[in-house]
Coordinates of C-alpha atoms in Angstrom, one line a residue:
X1 CA 0.0 0.0 0.0
X2 CA 1.4 3.4 -0.9
X3 CA 1.5 6.2 1.7
X4 CA 0.8 9.7 0.8
X5 CA 3.2 12.4 2.0
X6 CA 0.5 13.4 4.6
X7 CA 0.9 10.0 6.2
X8 CA 4.7 10.1 6.8
X9 CA 7.2 12.5 8.4
X10 CA 9.2 14.9 6.4
X11 CA 13.0 15.1 6.7
X12 CA 14.2 18.6 7.1
X13 CA 17.5 20.5 7.2
X14 CA 17.2 23.2 9.8
X15 CA 18.9 26.5 9.2
X16 CA 19.0 29.8 11.1
X17 CA 16.3 31.4 9.0
X18 CA 14.2 28.5 7.9
X19 CA 14.3 24.9 6.9
X20 CA 14.8 22.9 3.7
X21 CA 12.7 19.9 2.9
X22 CA 15.0 16.9 2.2
X23 CA 12.2 14.3 2.0
X24 CA 8.6 15.2 1.4
X25 CA 6.1 14.7 4.3
X26 CA 3.4 16.5 6.2
X27 CA 4.9 16.7 9.6
X28 CA 8.0 16.4 11.8
X29 CA 8.2 14.9 15.3
X30 CA 9.0 17.0 18.4
X31 CA 12.4 15.9 19.7
X32 CA 11.2 16.2 23.3
X33 CA 7.5 15.2 23.4
X34 CA 7.2 13.0 20.3
X35 CA 4.2 14.8 19.1
X36 CA 3.6 15.5 15.4
X37 CA 4.1 19.1 14.2
X38 CA 2.7 20.0 10.8
X39 CA 5.2 21.9 8.6
X40 CA 2.7 24.7 8.4
X41 CA 2.9 25.3 12.1
X42 CA 6.6 24.5 12.7
X43 CA 8.2 27.5 14.3
X44 CA 10.9 26.2 16.7
X45 CA 14.0 24.2 16.0
X46 CA 17.7 23.9 16.8
X47 CA 20.1 24.4 14.0
X48 CA 22.9 22.8 16.1
X49 CA 21.0 19.8 17.1
X50 CA 18.9 19.5 13.9
X51 CA 15.7 18.8 15.8
X52 CA 12.2 20.3 16.0
X53 CA 10.2 21.4 19.0
X54 CA 6.4 21.8 19.4
X55 CA 6.5 25.0 21.4
X56 CA 8.8 27.9 22.5
X57 CA 8.7 26.6 26.1
X58 CA 9.8 23.1 25.0
X59 CA 12.6 24.6 22.8
X60 CA 13.8 26.8 25.7
X61 CA 13.8 23.9 28.2
X62 CA 15.7 21.7 25.7
X63 CA 18.3 24.3 24.9
X64 CA 18.9 25.0 28.6
X65 CA 19.4 21.2 29.2
X66 CA 16.2 20.8 31.2
X67 CA 14.4 18.5 28.8

């Protein structure tokens, strides 16, 4: 059975001003909580760690080493 891009995660390269899609998909997974984040709502990520975060609070906790 074929999966549409909406059914699978995207692979992204995170940069300081945006991200580049390496592999088509509809969402990425939050590195801390595991929840799915649609590409349309993705706002928080770490360039150094190359990972996405669901909220600003989660991103801040992760970057401070508290998550």
